[in-house]
Short mmCIF file of C-alpha atoms and ligand atoms in Angstrom, two decimals:
data_model
loop_
_atom_site.label_atom_id
_atom_site.label_comp_id
_atom_site.label_asym_id
_atom_site.label_seq_id
_atom_site.Cartn_x
_atom_site.Cartn_y
_atom_site.Cartn_z
CA MET A 1 -9.54 7.99 17.94
CA LYS A 2 -7.00 9.43 15.20
CA ALA A 3 -3.49 11.46 15.82
CA LEU A 4 -2.25 14.63 14.02
CA VAL A 5 1.48 14.12 13.75
CA LEU A 6 3.11 17.64 13.01
CA ALA A 7 5.54 16.40 10.95
CA GLY A 8 6.62 19.39 8.64
CA GLY A 9 10.15 21.69 10.28
CA PHE A 10 12.62 21.99 8.79
CA GLY A 11 14.02 21.10 11.70
CA THR A 12 17.13 23.81 11.47
CA ARG A 13 19.78 23.25 14.29
CA LEU A 14 19.22 19.45 13.13
CA ARG A 15 21.56 21.53 9.61
CA PRO A 16 23.27 18.70 8.65
CA LEU A 17 22.03 15.90 9.03
CA SER A 18 18.38 17.67 8.61
CA CYS A 19 19.44 19.28 5.41
CA THR A 20 18.95 15.85 3.23
CA ARG A 21 15.97 13.76 5.61
CA PRO A 22 13.15 15.27 7.18
CA LYS A 23 13.44 15.08 11.48
CA LEU A 24 11.75 12.33 11.69
CA LEU A 25 13.05 10.03 9.81
CA LEU A 26 16.15 10.53 11.40
CA PRO A 27 17.25 7.43 13.24
CA VAL A 28 16.74 6.40 16.73
CA ALA A 29 18.80 3.27 18.38
CA ASN A 30 18.30 2.36 14.50
CA GLN A 31 14.43 3.26 13.40
CA PRO A 32 12.90 6.58 12.33
CA VAL A 33 11.49 9.09 15.04
CA ILE A 34 7.94 8.81 13.45
CA ASP A 35 8.40 4.14 14.08
CA TRP A 36 8.81 5.11 18.02
CA THR A 37 5.26 7.49 17.79
CA LEU A 38 2.93 5.18 15.44
CA ARG A 39 3.86 2.50 17.20
CA SER A 40 3.48 3.56 20.89
CA LEU A 41 -0.12 5.43 19.31
CA ALA A 42 -1.63 2.66 17.87
CA GLU A 43 -1.69 0.40 21.15
CA HIS A 44 -3.11 2.30 22.65
CA GLY A 45 -6.08 1.77 20.87
CA VAL A 46 -5.42 4.65 17.54
CA ASP A 47 -6.68 3.64 14.36
CA THR A 48 -6.11 6.46 11.67
CA VAL A 49 -3.24 9.25 11.76
CA VAL A 50 -2.81 12.30 10.07
CA LEU A 51 1.05 13.28 8.89
CA ALA A 52 1.00 17.42 8.93
CA VAL A 53 3.75 18.06 6.51
CA ASN A 54 5.72 20.49 4.73
CA TYR A 55 9.02 20.29 4.28
CA MET A 56 10.44 17.29 2.34
CA ALA A 57 6.92 15.60 2.77
CA GLU A 58 7.44 13.40 -0.02
CA ALA A 59 10.25 11.92 1.98
CA MET A 60 7.71 11.04 5.11
CA VAL A 61 5.02 9.56 2.44
CA ARG A 62 7.45 7.44 0.62
CA TYR A 63 8.43 5.84 3.68
CA LEU A 64 5.40 5.94 5.16
CA GLY A 65 2.73 4.58 2.08
CA PRO A 66 -0.61 4.33 3.62
CA THR A 67 -0.32 2.12 6.58
CA LYS A 68 2.02 1.54 8.94
CA PHE A 69 2.08 -0.67 12.02
CA ASN A 70 -2.00 -1.20 11.20
CA LEU A 71 -2.72 2.23 11.38
CA GLY A 72 -4.18 4.35 8.13
CA ILE A 73 -2.25 7.53 7.67
CA LEU A 74 -3.23 10.39 5.33
CA TYR A 75 -2.08 12.97 5.07
CA SER A 76 -1.90 16.71 5.06
CA ARG A 77 -0.08 19.39 2.91
CA GLU A 78 0.85 22.23 3.36
CA GLU A 79 2.07 24.53 0.95
CA ARG A 80 3.85 26.75 3.79
CA PRO A 81 4.76 26.47 6.59
CA LEU A 82 1.72 27.35 9.41
CA GLY A 83 3.42 26.76 12.90
CA THR A 84 2.36 24.25 15.78
CA GLY A 85 -1.37 25.86 15.15
CA GLY A 86 -1.92 25.92 11.88
CA PRO A 87 -1.66 22.40 9.75
CA ILE A 88 -4.78 21.61 13.52
CA ARG A 89 -6.58 24.28 11.54
CA LYS A 90 -5.18 23.05 7.99
CA ALA A 91 -6.69 19.27 9.52
CA GLU A 92 -9.64 20.46 10.45
CA SER A 93 -11.27 18.04 7.43
CA PHE A 94 -9.76 14.98 8.90
CA LEU A 95 -10.40 16.11 12.80
CA ARG A 96 -13.87 17.63 12.92
CA ASP A 97 -16.13 14.42 13.71
CA GLY A 98 -16.93 14.97 17.07
CA ASP A 99 -14.58 13.18 18.94
CA PRO A 100 -11.29 14.73 20.91
CA PHE A 101 -8.03 13.82 18.61
CA PHE A 102 -4.58 13.68 19.88
CA VAL A 103 -2.03 16.14 18.38
CA LEU A 104 1.52 15.36 18.90
CA ASN A 105 4.41 17.53 17.68
CA GLY A 106 6.58 14.38 15.54
CA ASP A 107 10.14 15.22 17.21
CA VAL A 108 9.49 14.19 20.83
CA ILE A 109 9.32 10.33 21.60
CA SER A 110 8.00 8.92 25.14
CA ASP A 111 6.19 5.79 26.62
CA ILE A 112 3.05 8.13 27.87
CA ASP A 113 -0.09 5.95 28.20
CA TYR A 114 -2.53 7.91 25.95
CA SER A 115 -5.35 5.97 26.72
CA ARG A 116 -4.88 7.81 30.39
CA LEU A 117 -4.25 10.96 29.17
CA LEU A 118 -7.57 10.26 27.03
CA GLU A 119 -9.55 9.24 30.52
CA PHE A 120 -8.22 12.39 32.75
CA HIS A 121 -9.35 15.06 29.69
CA GLU A 122 -12.75 13.78 29.48
CA GLU A 123 -12.77 13.51 33.41
CA ALA A 124 -11.79 16.73 33.70
CA GLY A 125 -14.26 18.56 30.94
CA GLY A 126 -11.77 21.01 29.46
CA LEU A 127 -11.60 21.39 26.20
CA ALA A 128 -7.63 20.75 25.56
CA THR A 129 -5.42 18.76 27.62
CA ILE A 130 -2.12 19.23 27.15
CA ALA A 131 0.51 16.04 29.27
CA LEU A 132 3.60 17.40 31.62
CA TYR A 133 6.55 16.57 32.13
CA GLU A 134 9.25 17.63 35.25
CA VAL A 135 12.39 18.75 33.99
CA PRO A 136 15.26 20.27 35.98
CA ASP A 137 15.42 23.71 33.44
CA PRO A 138 12.45 24.69 32.21
CA SER A 139 14.15 28.11 30.57
CA ARG A 140 13.91 25.85 26.67
CA TYR A 141 10.37 25.24 26.83
CA GLY A 142 6.90 26.12 27.63
CA ALA A 143 5.98 26.16 31.78
CA VAL A 144 3.05 25.71 34.26
CA GLU A 145 1.82 26.59 36.69
CA LEU A 146 -1.30 24.59 38.26
CA ASP A 147 -4.35 24.63 40.06
CA GLY A 148 -5.59 22.30 42.37
CA LYS A 149 -8.21 20.55 40.33
CA GLY A 150 -5.85 20.08 37.14
CA ARG A 151 -6.33 22.37 35.86
CA VAL A 152 -3.76 24.88 33.24
CA ARG A 153 -3.78 28.74 35.41
CA ARG A 154 -0.69 29.56 33.49
CA PHE A 155 2.05 29.28 30.46
CA VAL A 156 5.05 31.00 30.36
CA GLU A 157 6.87 29.89 26.69
CA LYS A 158 10.45 30.05 27.65
CA PRO A 159 11.13 30.99 30.71
CA ARG A 160 13.87 33.56 31.90
CA PRO A 161 15.81 32.79 34.99
CA GLY A 162 13.33 33.52 37.75
CA GLU A 163 10.04 33.70 35.52
CA ALA A 164 9.05 29.55 35.25
CA PRO A 165 5.42 29.26 37.60
CA SER A 166 7.31 25.25 37.63
CA ASN A 167 8.88 22.38 36.28
CA LEU A 168 6.44 21.17 34.91
CA VAL A 169 6.49 21.70 30.42
CA ASN A 170 4.34 21.40 28.21
CA ALA A 171 5.56 18.20 26.46
CA GLY A 172 4.54 18.25 22.91
CA ILE A 173 1.08 16.09 23.68
CA TYR A 174 -1.90 17.43 23.42
CA VAL A 175 -5.58 16.06 23.78
CA LEU A 176 -7.82 19.11 22.35
CA ASP A 177 -11.91 19.16 21.25
CA PRO A 178 -12.89 19.52 18.03
CA LYS A 179 -13.75 23.21 19.59
CA VAL A 180 -10.52 23.93 19.87
CA ILE A 181 -9.66 23.75 15.93
CA ASP A 182 -12.17 27.52 16.16
CA TYR A 183 -9.27 29.32 17.89
CA ILE A 184 -6.84 28.77 15.96
CA PRO A 185 -7.05 31.22 12.99
CA GLU A 186 -6.76 30.18 9.04
CA GLY A 187 -4.09 30.99 6.37
CA ARG A 188 -1.56 31.96 8.28
CA ALA A 189 1.33 30.38 10.84
CA VAL A 190 0.01 29.73 14.28
CA SER A 191 1.84 29.14 17.15
CA THR A 192 -0.33 26.63 19.63
CA GLU A 193 2.22 27.43 22.65
CA THR A 194 1.93 31.42 22.39
CA GLU A 195 -1.48 31.44 20.66
CA VAL A 196 -4.17 29.05 21.45
CA PHE A 197 -3.03 27.58 24.99
CA PRO A 198 -2.54 31.01 26.84
CA CYS A 199 -6.57 31.51 25.57
CA LEU A 200 -7.81 28.17 26.51
CA ALA A 201 -6.40 28.92 29.93
CA LYS A 202 -8.13 32.76 30.66
CA GLU A 203 -11.00 30.51 29.75
CA GLY A 204 -10.88 27.95 31.82
CA GLN A 205 -10.42 25.34 29.71
CA LEU A 206 -7.11 23.88 29.64
CA TYR A 207 -6.30 21.09 32.01
CA GLY A 208 -2.25 19.01 32.45
CA PHE A 209 -1.66 15.92 33.21
CA GLU A 210 1.72 14.91 34.66
CA PHE A 211 3.11 11.76 33.33
CA ARG A 212 6.91 9.88 34.52
CA GLY A 213 9.08 7.97 32.01
CA LEU A 214 10.65 8.46 29.09
CA TRP A 215 9.64 11.62 26.86
CA VAL A 216 12.93 13.10 25.51
CA ASP A 217 12.60 15.79 22.29
CA ILE A 218 15.10 15.22 19.32
CA GLY A 219 15.62 19.05 18.44
CA VAL A 220 19.20 20.06 18.59
CA PRO A 221 21.94 17.85 18.59
CA GLU A 222 22.29 17.01 22.03
CA ASP A 223 18.98 15.74 22.90
CA TYR A 224 18.98 13.65 19.49
CA LEU A 225 22.36 12.04 21.16
CA ARG A 226 20.38 11.68 24.90
CA ALA A 227 17.17 10.13 22.84
CA ASN A 228 19.11 7.44 21.17
CA ALA A 229 21.06 6.65 24.77
CA LEU A 230 17.45 6.14 26.82
CA LEU A 231 16.66 4.27 24.18
CA LEU A 232 19.58 1.69 23.80
CA GLU A 233 19.18 1.87 27.25
CA ARG A 234 16.39 0.90 27.44
CA GLU A 235 16.39 -2.45 24.21
CA ASN A 236 19.20 -3.09 27.37
CA GLY A 237 21.84 -5.42 25.82
CA VAL A 238 23.72 -5.79 22.63
CA LYS A 239 21.51 -6.16 19.57
CA ILE A 240 23.77 -7.62 17.03
CA GLY A 241 21.30 -7.57 13.27
CA GLU A 242 22.02 -10.49 10.27
CA GLY A 243 24.56 -11.14 8.57
CA VAL A 244 26.55 -8.85 10.81
CA GLU A 245 30.86 -9.70 10.92
CA VAL A 246 32.58 -8.70 14.57
CA ASP A 247 36.09 -10.52 14.57
CA PRO A 248 37.11 -12.01 17.15
CA SER A 249 39.71 -9.28 18.92
CA ALA A 250 37.16 -6.68 18.27
CA GLU A 251 34.18 -5.61 21.19
CA VAL A 252 30.81 -4.72 21.48
CA LEU A 253 29.67 -2.95 25.17
CA PRO A 254 26.16 -2.08 26.22
CA PRO A 255 24.18 -0.65 25.05
CA SER A 256 24.73 -0.79 21.29
CA ILE A 257 22.75 -1.71 18.60
CA ILE A 258 24.40 -2.97 14.77
CA GLY A 259 22.09 -3.08 11.85
CA GLU A 260 22.37 -5.46 9.23
CA GLY A 261 25.36 -6.54 7.56
CA VAL A 262 27.55 -4.54 9.05
CA LYS A 263 32.13 -4.87 9.30
CA ILE A 264 33.36 -4.34 12.27
CA GLY A 265 37.85 -5.08 11.92
CA GLY A 266 39.94 -6.48 14.67
CA ARG A 267 40.56 -5.36 18.28
CA SER A 268 37.65 -1.90 17.60
CA VAL A 269 36.07 -0.82 20.43
CA ILE A 270 32.71 0.21 19.60
CA GLY A 271 29.56 0.71 22.55
CA PRO A 272 28.41 1.88 24.60
CA ASN A 273 25.46 3.74 23.73
CA CYS A 274 26.42 3.27 19.91
CA ALA A 275 23.22 2.75 17.05
CA ILE A 276 25.63 1.09 14.10
CA ALA A 277 22.60 1.59 10.93
CA ASP A 278 23.08 -0.83 8.23
CA HIS A 279 26.21 -2.10 6.02
CA VAL A 280 27.86 0.07 8.22
CA GLU A 281 31.85 -0.97 7.69
CA ILE A 282 34.22 0.28 10.88
CA GLY A 283 38.03 -1.38 9.78
CA VAL A 284 40.60 -1.99 12.46
CA GLY A 285 41.63 -0.35 15.39
CA CYS A 286 38.56 1.52 15.47
CA ARG A 287 37.06 3.55 19.57
CA VAL A 288 33.48 4.01 18.36
CA GLN A 289 31.26 5.74 21.48
CA ASN A 290 27.93 7.83 22.06
CA SER A 291 27.31 7.50 18.39
CA ILE A 292 24.48 7.55 16.05
CA ILE A 293 26.24 6.15 12.33
CA PHE A 294 23.90 6.63 9.94
CA SER A 295 23.57 2.83 6.88
CA GLY A 296 26.46 2.39 4.78
CA ALA A 297 29.07 4.96 6.58
CA VAL A 298 33.46 3.79 6.18
CA ILE A 299 35.04 3.77 9.48
CA GLY A 300 38.61 3.64 7.95
CA ASP A 301 41.15 1.69 10.66
CA PHE A 302 42.47 3.42 14.20
CA THR A 303 39.72 6.00 13.28
CA SER A 304 37.99 7.24 17.04
CA VAL A 305 34.76 8.79 16.88
CA LYS A 306 33.54 9.87 20.21
CA GLY A 307 29.81 11.71 20.98
CA ALA A 308 29.66 12.79 16.82
CA ILE A 309 26.51 12.13 14.86
CA ILE A 310 28.11 10.60 10.77
CA GLY A 311 25.97 10.42 8.02
CA GLU A 312 24.22 8.21 5.73
CA ASN A 313 27.80 6.74 3.54
CA ALA A 314 29.77 9.39 5.47
CA MET A 315 34.15 8.33 4.95
CA LEU A 316 35.95 9.12 8.06
CA GLU A 317 39.11 7.53 6.76
CA ARG A 318 41.93 6.45 8.64
CA TRP A 319 43.75 7.33 12.10
CA VAL A 320 40.71 10.27 11.69
CA LYS A 321 39.48 12.25 14.60
CA ILE A 322 35.97 13.08 15.27
CA GLU A 323 35.33 14.54 18.90
CA GLU A 324 31.78 15.14 21.63
CA GLY A 325 29.07 17.66 19.86
CA ALA A 326 30.64 16.87 16.13
CA ILE A 327 28.48 16.39 12.97
CA ILE A 328 29.18 14.88 10.03
CA GLY A 329 26.25 15.36 6.91
CA ASP A 330 25.57 12.65 4.81
CA HIS A 331 28.63 11.22 1.95
CA ALA A 332 30.54 13.90 3.52
CA THR A 333 34.42 12.43 3.83
CA ILE A 334 36.83 13.23 6.23
CA CYS A 335 41.06 11.92 5.90
CA ASP A 336 43.68 10.66 6.53
CA GLU A 337 44.45 11.73 10.79
CA VAL A 338 41.77 15.01 10.29
CA THR A 339 40.26 15.58 14.17
CA LEU A 340 37.46 17.60 14.61
CA THR A 341 36.39 19.44 17.93
CA ARG A 342 33.07 19.32 19.27
CA GLY A 343 31.21 21.88 17.54
CA VAL A 344 31.75 21.35 14.50
CA SER A 345 29.81 19.61 11.21
CA VAL A 346 30.77 19.23 7.81
CA CYS A 347 27.54 19.74 5.33
CA PRO A 348 26.99 16.63 2.79
CA SER A 349 28.69 16.12 0.72
CA LYS A 350 32.45 17.78 1.16
CA ARG A 351 35.83 16.20 2.10
CA VAL A 352 37.94 17.39 4.66
CA GLU A 353 41.70 17.37 4.57
CA GLU A 354 42.61 19.85 7.38
CA SER A 355 41.85 19.43 10.60
CA ILE A 356 39.50 21.69 12.41
CA LEU A 357 40.09 22.80 16.26
CA GLU A 358 37.09 25.03 16.66
CA PRO A 359 33.74 25.22 16.44
CA ARG A 360 32.88 26.00 13.63
CA ARG A 361 30.31 24.86 10.00
CA VAL A 362 32.58 23.00 6.35
CA MET A 363 30.07 24.87 3.85
P1 GTP B 1 13.88 23.29 14.40
O1 GTP B 1 14.15 24.99 12.97
O2 GTP B 1 15.13 23.26 14.37
O3 GTP B 1 13.61 24.68 15.27
O4 GTP B 1 12.24 22.69 14.16
P2 GTP B 1 11.76 22.33 13.59
O5 GTP B 1 10.99 23.16 12.31
O6 GTP B 1 11.55 21.01 13.22
O7 GTP B 1 10.97 23.22 14.81
P3 GTP B 1 9.92 23.22 15.55
O8 GTP B 1 11.07 22.08 16.93
O9 GTP B 1 9.32 23.88 16.75
O10 GTP B 1 8.83 22.10 16.06
C1 GTP B 1 7.88 21.02 16.60
C2 GTP B 1 6.87 20.56 16.20
O11 GTP B 1 6.43 20.50 15.28
C3 GTP B 1 8.59 19.62 15.50
O12 GTP B 1 7.60 17.91 15.08
C4 GTP B 1 8.40 20.01 13.52
O13 GTP B 1 8.12 19.24 12.61
C5 GTP B 1 6.22 20.34 13.52
N1 GTP B 1 6.22 21.79 13.21
C6 GTP B 1 7.57 22.39 12.58
N2 GTP B 1 6.86 23.83 12.58
C7 GTP B 1 5.56 23.17 11.81
C8 GTP B 1 5.09 23.53 10.14
O14 GTP B 1 4.48 23.85 9.44
N3 GTP B 1 4.17 22.18 9.46
C9 GTP B 1 4.22 21.28 10.54
N4 GTP B 1 3.03 20.66 9.39
N5 GTP B 1 4.31 20.67 11.42
C10 GTP B 1 5.51 20.98 11.71
#
């Protein structure tokens, strides 16, 4: 069984973090998003993954190579953005062997039972099956209306208030019969959601498979932090890597994960919901909670980081305050006593010497 993973988006909503890496290499609970997905596919009998790559393709190839978790990994390279549908057409030579295949938005982490999804698809007998997940607010997603047999009657992309036919939304995970490739025009960007699914629904060939459990897409910073917290909660407790030095007067609160070679100074309190990657250094008297700290970052004495994302090798000096929703790009420096409020983001390698108290991007 094959799976095509869409891995080529620009990830603009996760800038500045996505300026220096593809979205699928962002760490969630200290593992790149793509690793969570590949492991789960391997556990459900997928043997080959086709990665549809475009933006920063080389970084993906360098990280994954030809095989991971016993999966063969093939790359379908695009010269220009092809949206969510175009990559399926582009990769058709890998996918037209007669059997159905999975398609996944690569920025989604879920514990869906792929085997059951496939069984459902085969029993339903349609050309395509979408995995559906119930959310409280469907306005950011594609909401569906099902008939009594699980067939999708209607598909409403990003419904306005009152427009959503249900709270069941497209989870970005599909099983497609190879015939669906014929519904996708060649050589241009195509949106599966607005161009392909409505057509299949009209023909009665589109089914919906509802699942529960874990489902989160990391497309925007709040959801990225939420994905991190959800996965830490599942891992449960505090996980500490090799060679970590935690001062006896420091505390790490669960759920949190501390990577290899991390140093945590006296009276610092880390957690809950913190993923601290390898070789991060945290000084004395710091407070870090609900945050993602990328590898090699330095957090100076008496600094506080709450609900924020701190990029690779970024440097927060002493008495710095980083508030909810702030994002610090790789290699940026935040100088002594600076406060960055909610919604501030700092581009890679920038130096911030004065506090910023309203949402703004430092370019
Ligand atoms: P934003 O720019 O923040 O909207 O992110 P994005 O570019 O990743 O777009 P979106 O979140 O809508 O993408 C959903 C999934 O499709 C992600 O896994 C993307 O990597 C993937 N994707 C989006 N556009 C393309 C594309 O042109 N080619 C490929 N191969 N994948 C894409």
